[in-house]
Coordinates of C-alpha atoms in Angstrom, one line a residue:
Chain A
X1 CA 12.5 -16.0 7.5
X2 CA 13.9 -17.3 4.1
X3 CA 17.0 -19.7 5.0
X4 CA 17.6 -20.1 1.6
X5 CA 18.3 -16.7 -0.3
X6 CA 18.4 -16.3 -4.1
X7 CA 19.7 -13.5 -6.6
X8 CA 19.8 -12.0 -9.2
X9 CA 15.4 -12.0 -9.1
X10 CA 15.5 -12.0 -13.1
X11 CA 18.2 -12.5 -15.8
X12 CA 18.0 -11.8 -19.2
X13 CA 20.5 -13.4 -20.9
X14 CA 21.7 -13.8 -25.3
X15 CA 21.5 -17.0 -26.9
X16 CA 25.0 -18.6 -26.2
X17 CA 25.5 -16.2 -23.2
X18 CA 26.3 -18.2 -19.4
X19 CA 23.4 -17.8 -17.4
X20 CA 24.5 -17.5 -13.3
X21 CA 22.1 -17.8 -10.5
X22 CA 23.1 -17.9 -6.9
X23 CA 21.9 -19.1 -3.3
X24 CA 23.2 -18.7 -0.1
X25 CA 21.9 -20.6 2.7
X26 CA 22.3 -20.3 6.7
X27 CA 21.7 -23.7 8.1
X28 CA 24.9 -25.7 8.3
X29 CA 22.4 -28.8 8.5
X30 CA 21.4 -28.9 5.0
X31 CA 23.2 -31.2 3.2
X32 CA 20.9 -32.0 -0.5
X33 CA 20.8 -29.0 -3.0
X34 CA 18.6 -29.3 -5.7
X35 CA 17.5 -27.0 -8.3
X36 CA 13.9 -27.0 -10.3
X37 CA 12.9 -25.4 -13.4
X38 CA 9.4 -24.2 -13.7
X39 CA 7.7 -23.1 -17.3
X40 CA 4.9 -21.4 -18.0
X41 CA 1.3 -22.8 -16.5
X42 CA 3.7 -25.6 -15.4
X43 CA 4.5 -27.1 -12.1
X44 CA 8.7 -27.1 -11.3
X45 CA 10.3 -30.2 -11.9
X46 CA 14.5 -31.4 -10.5
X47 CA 16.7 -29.9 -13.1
X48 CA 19.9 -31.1 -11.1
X49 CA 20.7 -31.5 -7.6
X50 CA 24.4 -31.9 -5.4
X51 CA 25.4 -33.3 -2.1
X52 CA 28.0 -31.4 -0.3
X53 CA 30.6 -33.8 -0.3
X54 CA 31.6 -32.9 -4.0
X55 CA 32.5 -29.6 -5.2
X56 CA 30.6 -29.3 -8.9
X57 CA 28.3 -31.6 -10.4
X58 CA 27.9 -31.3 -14.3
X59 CA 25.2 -32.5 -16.3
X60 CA 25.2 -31.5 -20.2
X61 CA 24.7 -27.6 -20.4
X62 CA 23.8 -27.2 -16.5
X63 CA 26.6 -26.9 -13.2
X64 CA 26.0 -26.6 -9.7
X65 CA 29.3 -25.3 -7.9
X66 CA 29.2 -25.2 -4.6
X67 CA 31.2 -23.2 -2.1
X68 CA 30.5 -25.3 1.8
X69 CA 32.6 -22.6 3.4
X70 CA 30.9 -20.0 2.2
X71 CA 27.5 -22.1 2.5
X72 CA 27.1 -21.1 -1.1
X73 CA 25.9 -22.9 -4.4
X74 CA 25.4 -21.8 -7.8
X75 CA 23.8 -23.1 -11.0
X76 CA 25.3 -22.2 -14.6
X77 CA 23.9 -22.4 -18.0
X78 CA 26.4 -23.0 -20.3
X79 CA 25.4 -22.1 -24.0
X80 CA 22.3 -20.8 -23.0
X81 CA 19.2 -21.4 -25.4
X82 CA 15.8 -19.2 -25.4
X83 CA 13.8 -22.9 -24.8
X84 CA 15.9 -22.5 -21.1
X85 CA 13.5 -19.7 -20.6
X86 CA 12.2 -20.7 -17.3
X87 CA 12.0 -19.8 -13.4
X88 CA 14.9 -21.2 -11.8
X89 CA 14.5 -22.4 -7.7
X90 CA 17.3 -23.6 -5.9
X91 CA 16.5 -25.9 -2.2
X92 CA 17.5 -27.1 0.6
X93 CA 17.2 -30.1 2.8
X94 CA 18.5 -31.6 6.1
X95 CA 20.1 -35.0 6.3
X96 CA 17.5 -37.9 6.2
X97 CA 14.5 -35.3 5.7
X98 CA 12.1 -34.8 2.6
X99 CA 11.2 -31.4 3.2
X100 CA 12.6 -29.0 0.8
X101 CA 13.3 -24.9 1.7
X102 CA 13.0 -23.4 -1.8
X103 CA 15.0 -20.1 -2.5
X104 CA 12.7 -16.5 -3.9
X105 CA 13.3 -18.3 -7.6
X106 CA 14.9 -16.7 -10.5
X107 CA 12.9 -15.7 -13.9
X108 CA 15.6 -16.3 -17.0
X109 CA 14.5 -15.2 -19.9
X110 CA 17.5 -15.9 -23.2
X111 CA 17.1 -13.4 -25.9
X112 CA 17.2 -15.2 -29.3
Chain B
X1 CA 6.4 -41.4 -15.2
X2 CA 5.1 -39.7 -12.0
X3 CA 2.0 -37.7 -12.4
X4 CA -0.2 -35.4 -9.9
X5 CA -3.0 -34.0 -10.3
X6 CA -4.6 -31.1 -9.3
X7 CA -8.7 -31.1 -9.4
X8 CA -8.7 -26.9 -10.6
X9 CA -6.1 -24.9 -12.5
X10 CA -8.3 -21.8 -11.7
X11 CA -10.7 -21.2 -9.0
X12 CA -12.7 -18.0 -7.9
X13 CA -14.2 -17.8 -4.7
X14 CA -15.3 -15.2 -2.2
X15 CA -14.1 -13.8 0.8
X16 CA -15.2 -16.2 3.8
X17 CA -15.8 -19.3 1.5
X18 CA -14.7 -22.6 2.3
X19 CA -13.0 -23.9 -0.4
X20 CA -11.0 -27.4 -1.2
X21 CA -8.0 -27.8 -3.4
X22 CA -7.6 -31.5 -4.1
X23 CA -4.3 -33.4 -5.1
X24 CA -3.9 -36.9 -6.4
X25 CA -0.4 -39.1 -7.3
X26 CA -0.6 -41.9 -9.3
X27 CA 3.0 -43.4 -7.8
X28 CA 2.1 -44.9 -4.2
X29 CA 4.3 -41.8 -2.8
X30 CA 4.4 -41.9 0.5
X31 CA 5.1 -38.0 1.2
X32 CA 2.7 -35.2 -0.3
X33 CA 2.8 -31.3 0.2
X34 CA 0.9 -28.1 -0.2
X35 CA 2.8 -25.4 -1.2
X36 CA 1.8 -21.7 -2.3
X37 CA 3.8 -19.7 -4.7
X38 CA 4.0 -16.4 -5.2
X39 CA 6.1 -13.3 -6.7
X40 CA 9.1 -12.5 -5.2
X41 CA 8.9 -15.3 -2.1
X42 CA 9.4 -18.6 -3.6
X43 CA 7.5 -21.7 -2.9
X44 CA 6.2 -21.7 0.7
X45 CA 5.7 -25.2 2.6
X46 CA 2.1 -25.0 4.0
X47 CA 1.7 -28.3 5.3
X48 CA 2.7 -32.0 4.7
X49 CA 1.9 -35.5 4.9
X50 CA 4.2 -38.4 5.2
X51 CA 1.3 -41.2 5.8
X52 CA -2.2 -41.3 5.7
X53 CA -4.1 -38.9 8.0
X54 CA -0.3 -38.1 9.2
X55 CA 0.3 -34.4 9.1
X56 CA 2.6 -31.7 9.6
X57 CA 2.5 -27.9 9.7
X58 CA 4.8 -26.0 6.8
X59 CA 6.1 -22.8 7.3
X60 CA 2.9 -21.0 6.8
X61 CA 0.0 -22.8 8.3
X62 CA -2.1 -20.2 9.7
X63 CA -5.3 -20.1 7.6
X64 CA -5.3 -23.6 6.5
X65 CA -5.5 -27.5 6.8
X66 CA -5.5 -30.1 5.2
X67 CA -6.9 -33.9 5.0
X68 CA -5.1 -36.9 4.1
X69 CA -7.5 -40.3 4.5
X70 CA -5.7 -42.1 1.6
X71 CA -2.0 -42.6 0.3
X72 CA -2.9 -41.1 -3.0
X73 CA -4.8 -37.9 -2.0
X74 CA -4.1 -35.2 -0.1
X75 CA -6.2 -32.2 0.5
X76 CA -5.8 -28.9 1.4
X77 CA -8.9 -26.7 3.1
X78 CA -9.5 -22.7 3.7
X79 CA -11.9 -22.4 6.4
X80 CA -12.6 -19.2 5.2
X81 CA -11.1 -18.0 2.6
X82 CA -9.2 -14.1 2.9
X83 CA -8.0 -12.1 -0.2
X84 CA -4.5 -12.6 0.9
X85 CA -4.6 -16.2 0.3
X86 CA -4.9 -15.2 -3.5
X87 CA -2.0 -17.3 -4.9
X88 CA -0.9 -20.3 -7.3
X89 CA -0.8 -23.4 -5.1
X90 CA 1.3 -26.4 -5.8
X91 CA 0.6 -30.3 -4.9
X92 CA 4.0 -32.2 -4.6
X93 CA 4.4 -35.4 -3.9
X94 CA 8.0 -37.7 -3.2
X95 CA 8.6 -41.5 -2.6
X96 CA 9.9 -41.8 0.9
X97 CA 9.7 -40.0 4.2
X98 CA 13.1 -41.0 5.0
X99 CA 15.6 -40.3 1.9
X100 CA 16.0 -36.8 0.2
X101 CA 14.1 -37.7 -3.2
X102 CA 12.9 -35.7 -5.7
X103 CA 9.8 -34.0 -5.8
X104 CA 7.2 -34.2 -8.1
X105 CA 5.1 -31.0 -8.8
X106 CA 1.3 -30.9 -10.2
X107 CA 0.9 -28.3 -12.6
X108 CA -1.1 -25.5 -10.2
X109 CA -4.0 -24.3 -9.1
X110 CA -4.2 -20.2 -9.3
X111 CA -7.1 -19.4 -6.9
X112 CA -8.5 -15.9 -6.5
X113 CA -10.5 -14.9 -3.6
X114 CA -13.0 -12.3 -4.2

């Protein structure tokens, strides 16, 4: 079963649009959120990642917000640009563990 | 900068083959993983390692293991390979089995099987 659910499955989004993708997870254990970006022929790599003790965590054009009663988190792209063009994966993990539960992934794609 | 390698980016092999899909991190890691990706499901834990010949099963193990005899390299086997084990498999590898740290991904190996 997939603890970690993602939507929408693909986004197309215009240059300078917001790009929104979100995750909802189950297990009131996890407590690390990351999100990878995968290109092309590429292997995904941490984009950004939050800790549930904060609410949004900013770092230039990309958010997580996160929702802990809801056991929801989100990533935006603000401004988004075609070079963000990418399959987005948000995780999981428990406290003091190193295994990751990915979410189904979402394929961007930014219209020039 | 982190780097992991992955011995194929394609592979074609038959139905009933063994077949070996090697990984290797240059950053004295001490956690490595298999996953396999595919459409619509995500990345899918097969199997990990958090020490030499130290294993433990993913959430899809059935159909495969895997070999770990040295920090650096970590191994993943088909007995014998089935068509439905025609994906893009990912090598990851992270610093320490006891802290959430990131995850570094080698770029892929798509296998086929025949």
């Amino acid at each position: 079963q997939q603890q970690v659910k993602q939507s929408p499955q693909s986004l197309i989004v215009q240059k300078g649009g917001i790009s929104i993708i979100n995750c909802a997870y189950e297990n009131t254990a996890f407590d690390y959120f990351p999100w990878y970006q995968q290109f092309p022929g590429k292997g995904p790599a941490l984009l950004i990642a939050i800790r549930p003790d904060v609410s949004e965590k900013k770092e230039g054009r990309f958010t997580i917000s996160f929702n802990k009663s809801a056991k929801q988190f989100s990533l935006h792209i603000m401004d988004s640009q075609p070079g963000d063009s990418a399959t987005y994966f948000c995780a999981a993990s428990m406290f003091g563990g190193s295994r990751l539960t990915f979410g189904e992934g979402t394929q961007l794609t930014v219209n020039p | 900068d982190v780097k992991v390698t992955q011995s194929s980016r394609y592979l074609v092999k038959r139905t009933g083959e063994k077949v070996f899909l090697e990984c290797v991190q240059d950053m004295d890691h001490e956690n490595m993983f298999w996953y396999r990706q595919d459409p619509g499901l995500g990345l899918r834990l097969i199997y990990f390692s958090y020490d030499v010949k130290m294993k433990e099963k993913g959430d899809i193990p059935e159909g495969y293991s895997v070999s770990r005899e040295k920090k650096e390299r970590f191994s993943l086997i088909l007995e014998s390979a089935s068509t439905n084990q025609t994906s893009m498999y990912l090598c990851a590898s992270s610093l320490s089995s006891s802290r959430q740290e990131t995850q570094y991904f080698g770029p892929g190996t798509r296998l086929l099987v025949l």
